[in-house]
CSV table of C-alpha atoms in Angstrom, one decimal:
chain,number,residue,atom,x,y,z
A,1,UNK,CA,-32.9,71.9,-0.1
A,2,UNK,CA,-30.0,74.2,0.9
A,3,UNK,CA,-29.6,77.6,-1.9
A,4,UNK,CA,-26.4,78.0,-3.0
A,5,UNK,CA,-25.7,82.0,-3.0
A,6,UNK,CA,-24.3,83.1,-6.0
A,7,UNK,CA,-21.6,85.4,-7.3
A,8,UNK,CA,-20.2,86.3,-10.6
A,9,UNK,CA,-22.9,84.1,-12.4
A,10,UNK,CA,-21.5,83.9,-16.1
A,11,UNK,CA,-22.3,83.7,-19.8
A,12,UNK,CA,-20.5,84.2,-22.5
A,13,UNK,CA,-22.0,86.0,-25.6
A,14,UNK,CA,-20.2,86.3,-28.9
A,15,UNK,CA,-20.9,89.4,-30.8
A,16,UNK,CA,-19.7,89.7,-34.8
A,17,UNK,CA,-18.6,93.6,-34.7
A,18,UNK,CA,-17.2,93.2,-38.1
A,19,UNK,CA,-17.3,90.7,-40.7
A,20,UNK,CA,-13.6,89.8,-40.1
A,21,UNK,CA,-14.1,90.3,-36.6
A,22,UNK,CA,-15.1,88.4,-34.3
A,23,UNK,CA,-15.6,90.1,-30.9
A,24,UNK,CA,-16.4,88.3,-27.5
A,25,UNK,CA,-17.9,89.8,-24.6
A,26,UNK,CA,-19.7,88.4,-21.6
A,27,UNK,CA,-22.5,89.1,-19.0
A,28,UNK,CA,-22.6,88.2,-15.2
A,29,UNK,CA,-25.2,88.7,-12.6
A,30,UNK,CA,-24.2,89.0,-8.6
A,31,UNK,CA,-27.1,87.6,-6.8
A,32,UNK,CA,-26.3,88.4,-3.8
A,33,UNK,CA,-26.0,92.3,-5.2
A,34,UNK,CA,-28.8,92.0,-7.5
A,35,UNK,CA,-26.3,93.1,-10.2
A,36,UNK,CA,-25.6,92.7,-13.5
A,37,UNK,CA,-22.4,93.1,-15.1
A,38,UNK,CA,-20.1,92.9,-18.5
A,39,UNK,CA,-17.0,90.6,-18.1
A,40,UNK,CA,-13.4,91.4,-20.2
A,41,UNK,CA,-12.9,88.0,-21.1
A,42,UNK,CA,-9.4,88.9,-21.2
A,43,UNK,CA,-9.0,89.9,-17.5
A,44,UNK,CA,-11.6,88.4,-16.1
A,45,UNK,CA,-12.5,92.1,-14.9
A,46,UNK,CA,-16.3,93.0,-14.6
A,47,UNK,CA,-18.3,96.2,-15.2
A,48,UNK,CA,-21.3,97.0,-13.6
A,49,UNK,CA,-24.4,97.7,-15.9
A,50,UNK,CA,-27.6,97.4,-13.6
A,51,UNK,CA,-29.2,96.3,-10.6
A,52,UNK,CA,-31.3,93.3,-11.6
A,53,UNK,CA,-33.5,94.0,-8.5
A,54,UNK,CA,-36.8,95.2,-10.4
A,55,UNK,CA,-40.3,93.4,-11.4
A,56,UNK,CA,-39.8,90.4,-9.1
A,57,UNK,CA,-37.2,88.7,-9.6
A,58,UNK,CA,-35.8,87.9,-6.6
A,59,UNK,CA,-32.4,85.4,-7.5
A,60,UNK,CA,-31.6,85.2,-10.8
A,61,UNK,CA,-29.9,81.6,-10.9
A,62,UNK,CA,-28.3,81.4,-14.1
A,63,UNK,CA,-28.1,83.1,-17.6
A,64,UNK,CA,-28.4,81.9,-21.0
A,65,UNK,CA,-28.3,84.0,-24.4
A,66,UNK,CA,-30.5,83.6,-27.1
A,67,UNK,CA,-28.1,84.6,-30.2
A,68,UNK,CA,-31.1,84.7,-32.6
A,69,UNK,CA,-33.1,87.3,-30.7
A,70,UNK,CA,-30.0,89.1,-29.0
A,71,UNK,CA,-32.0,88.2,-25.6
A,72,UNK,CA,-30.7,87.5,-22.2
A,73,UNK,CA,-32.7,85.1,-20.0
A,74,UNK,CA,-32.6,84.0,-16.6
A,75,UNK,CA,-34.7,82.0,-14.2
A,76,UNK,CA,-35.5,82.8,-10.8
A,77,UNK,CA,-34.4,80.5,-8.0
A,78,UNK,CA,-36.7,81.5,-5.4
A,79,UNK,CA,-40.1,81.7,-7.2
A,80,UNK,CA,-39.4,79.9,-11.0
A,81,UNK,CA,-40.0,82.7,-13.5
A,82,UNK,CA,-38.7,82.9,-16.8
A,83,UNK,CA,-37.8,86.4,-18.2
A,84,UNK,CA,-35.7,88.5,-20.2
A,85,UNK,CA,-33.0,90.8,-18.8
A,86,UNK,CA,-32.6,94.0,-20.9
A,87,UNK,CA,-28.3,94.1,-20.9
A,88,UNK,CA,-28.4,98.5,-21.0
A,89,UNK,CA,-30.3,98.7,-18.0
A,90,UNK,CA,-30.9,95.5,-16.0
A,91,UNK,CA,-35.0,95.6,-16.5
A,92,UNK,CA,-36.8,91.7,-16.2
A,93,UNK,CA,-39.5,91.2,-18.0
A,94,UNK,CA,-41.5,88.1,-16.5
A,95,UNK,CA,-42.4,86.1,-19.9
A,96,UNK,CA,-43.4,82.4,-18.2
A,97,UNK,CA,-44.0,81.0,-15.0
A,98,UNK,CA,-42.3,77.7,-13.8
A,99,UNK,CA,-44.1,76.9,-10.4
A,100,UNK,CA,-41.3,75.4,-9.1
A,101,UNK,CA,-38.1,76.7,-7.0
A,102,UNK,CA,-34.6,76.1,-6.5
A,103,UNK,CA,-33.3,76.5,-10.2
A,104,UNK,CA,-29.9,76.3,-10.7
A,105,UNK,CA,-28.8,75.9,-14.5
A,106,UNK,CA,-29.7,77.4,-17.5
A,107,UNK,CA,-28.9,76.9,-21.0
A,108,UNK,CA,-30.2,77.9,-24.4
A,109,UNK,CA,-30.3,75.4,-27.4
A,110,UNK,CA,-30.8,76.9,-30.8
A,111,UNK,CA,-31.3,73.7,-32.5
A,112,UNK,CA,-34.3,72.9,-30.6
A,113,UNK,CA,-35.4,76.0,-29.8
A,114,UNK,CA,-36.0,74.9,-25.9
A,115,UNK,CA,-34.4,75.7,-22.9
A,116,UNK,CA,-32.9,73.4,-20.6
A,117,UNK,CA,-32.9,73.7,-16.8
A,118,UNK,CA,-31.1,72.0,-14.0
A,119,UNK,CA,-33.3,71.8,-10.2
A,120,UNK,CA,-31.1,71.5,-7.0
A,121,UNK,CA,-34.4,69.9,-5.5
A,122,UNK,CA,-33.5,66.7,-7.1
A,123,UNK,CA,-30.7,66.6,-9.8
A,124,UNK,CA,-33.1,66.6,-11.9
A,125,UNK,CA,-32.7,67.8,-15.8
A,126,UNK,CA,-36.0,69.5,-17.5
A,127,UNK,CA,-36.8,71.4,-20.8
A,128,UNK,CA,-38.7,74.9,-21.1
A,129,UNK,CA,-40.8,75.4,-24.6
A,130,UNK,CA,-40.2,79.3,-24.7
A,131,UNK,CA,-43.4,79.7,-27.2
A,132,UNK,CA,-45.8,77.9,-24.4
A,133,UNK,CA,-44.2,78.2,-21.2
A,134,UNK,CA,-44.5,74.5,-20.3
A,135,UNK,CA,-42.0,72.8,-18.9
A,136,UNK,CA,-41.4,68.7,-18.9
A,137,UNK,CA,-39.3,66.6,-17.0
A,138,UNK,CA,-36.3,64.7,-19.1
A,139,UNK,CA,-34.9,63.1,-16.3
A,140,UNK,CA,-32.5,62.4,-13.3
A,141,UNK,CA,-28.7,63.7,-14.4
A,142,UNK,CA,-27.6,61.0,-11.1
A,143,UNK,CA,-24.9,63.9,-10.4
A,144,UNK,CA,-24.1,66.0,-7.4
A,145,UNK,CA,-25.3,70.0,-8.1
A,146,UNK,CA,-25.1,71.2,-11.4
A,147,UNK,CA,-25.2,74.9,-10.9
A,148,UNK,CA,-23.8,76.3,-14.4
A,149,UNK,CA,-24.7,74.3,-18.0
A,150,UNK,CA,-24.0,75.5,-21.4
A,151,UNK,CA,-24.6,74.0,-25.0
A,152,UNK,CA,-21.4,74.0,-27.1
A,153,UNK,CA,-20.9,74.8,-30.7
A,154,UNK,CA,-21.9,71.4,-31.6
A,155,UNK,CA,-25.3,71.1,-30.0
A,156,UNK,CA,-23.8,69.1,-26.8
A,157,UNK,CA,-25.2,70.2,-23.4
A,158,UNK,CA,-22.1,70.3,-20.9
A,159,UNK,CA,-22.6,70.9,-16.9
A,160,UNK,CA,-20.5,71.0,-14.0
A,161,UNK,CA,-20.8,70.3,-10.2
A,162,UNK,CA,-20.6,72.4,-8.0
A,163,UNK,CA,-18.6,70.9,-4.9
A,164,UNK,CA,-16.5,68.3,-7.0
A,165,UNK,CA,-15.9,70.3,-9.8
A,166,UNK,CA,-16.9,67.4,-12.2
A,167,UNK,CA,-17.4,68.6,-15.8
A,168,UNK,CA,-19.9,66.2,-17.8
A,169,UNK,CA,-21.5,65.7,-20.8
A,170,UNK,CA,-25.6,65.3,-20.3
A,171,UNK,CA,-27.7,63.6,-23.2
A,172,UNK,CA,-30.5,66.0,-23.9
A,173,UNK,CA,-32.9,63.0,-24.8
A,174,UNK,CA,-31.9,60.9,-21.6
A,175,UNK,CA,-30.8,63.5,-19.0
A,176,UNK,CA,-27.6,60.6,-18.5
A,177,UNK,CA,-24.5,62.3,-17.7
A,178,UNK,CA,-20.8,61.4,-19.0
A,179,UNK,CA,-18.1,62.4,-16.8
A,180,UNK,CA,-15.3,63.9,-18.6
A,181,UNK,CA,-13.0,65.2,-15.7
A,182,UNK,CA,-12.5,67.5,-13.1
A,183,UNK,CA,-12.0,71.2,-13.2
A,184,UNK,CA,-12.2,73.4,-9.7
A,185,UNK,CA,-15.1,73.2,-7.4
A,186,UNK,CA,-17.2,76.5,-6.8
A,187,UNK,CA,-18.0,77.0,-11.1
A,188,UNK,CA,-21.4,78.3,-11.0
A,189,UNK,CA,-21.6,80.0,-14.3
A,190,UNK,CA,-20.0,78.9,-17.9
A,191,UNK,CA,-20.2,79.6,-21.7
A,192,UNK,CA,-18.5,78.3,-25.0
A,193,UNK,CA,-16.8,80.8,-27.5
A,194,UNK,CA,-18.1,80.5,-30.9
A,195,UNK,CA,-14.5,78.5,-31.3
A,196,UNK,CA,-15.3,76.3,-28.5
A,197,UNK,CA,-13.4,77.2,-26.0
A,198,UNK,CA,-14.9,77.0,-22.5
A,199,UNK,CA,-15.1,79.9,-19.8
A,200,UNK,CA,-16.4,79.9,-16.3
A,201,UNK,CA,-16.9,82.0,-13.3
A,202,UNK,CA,-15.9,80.6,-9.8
A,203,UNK,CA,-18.2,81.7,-6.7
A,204,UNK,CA,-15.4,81.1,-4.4
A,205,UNK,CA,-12.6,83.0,-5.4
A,206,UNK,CA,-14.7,85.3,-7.8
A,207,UNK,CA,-12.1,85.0,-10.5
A,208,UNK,CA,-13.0,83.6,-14.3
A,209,UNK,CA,-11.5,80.1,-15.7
A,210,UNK,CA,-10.8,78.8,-18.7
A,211,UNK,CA,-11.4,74.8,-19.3
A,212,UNK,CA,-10.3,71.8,-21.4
């Protein structure tokens, strides 16, 4: 299997600053820079925080936020840990160990507590038990390369791929994915505001999208 270098990998995180307020901001890593960085969601324009380079990970593949903990995760590409990333200064904590490479997608689900994980191996969707580390096979998403996923305000997984730039709708029990049409190819990172509303970051053009 081929890896896909990244750039401008991107989740969106929505902060309450106030209880009237309701403030967005986003992180992005550069795997290609080993950097992390805040995105205006705005603009599109991105501030550098850290170099992610640090206790082994080697290509962060994707992002997912854990709103309940304040957390940032990410999975390595090249040698399958799980960690945190500390958003002040870019330190990964290793917290599991997958045994697998060639992640691609990553996105947290707070009704099940579980992570779910796409592999560019095979398209191939899995789920990650954060209290035990283990992670289990759900099945074969029959799509292309899913390289950004993200669970909207609902509790439906959403992914994209890659090269066609088909957005879908993947069944969390099943892996089966609906598509639902096409955006722009190149979308290797995406998030949903708290309203809905659904951003990306494009690896070609290194520019942020919104999508229908």
């Amino acid at each position: 299997s081929s890896r896909v270098m990244r750039r401008a990998l991107f989740l969106l995180v929505p902060l309450l600053a106030a209880p009237a307020v309701n403030a967005q901001t986003s992180y992005a890593v550069d795997s290609n820079l080993d950097q992390l960085f805040s995105v205006d969601l705005n603009t599109g324009a991105a501030t550098f925080i850290a170099s992610t380079l640090n206790n082994t990970l080697s290509t962060p593949a994707d992002l997912a936020w854990d709103n309940a903990t304040q957390t940032l995760w990410t999975i390595d590409l090249a040698g399958g840990a799980v960690g945190t990333i500390d958003v002040t200064n870019g330190t990964f904590t290793p917290v599991h160990q997958t045994g697998q490479s060639g992640w691609q997608a990553m996105a947290w689900d707070p009704s099940s507590q579980l992570f779910y994980l796409n592999n560019q191996t095979n398209p191939d969707l899995y789920v990650l038990d954060p209290a035990t580390g283990v992670t289990t096979l759900v099945g074969d998403t029959a799509q292309g390369l899913i390289t950004a996923m993200s669970i909207d305000p609902g509790g439906q997984l959403w992914g994209i791929d890659f090269s066609s730039g088909t957005l879908v709708q993947i069944d969390k029990n099943t892996a089966a994915a609906t598509p639902i049409g096409t955006a722009v190819s190149g979308i290797q990172g995406m998030g949903f505001s708290p309203t809905g509303q659904l951003f990306g970051s494009n690896t070609n053009d290194d520019s942020l999208y919104s999508i229908d």
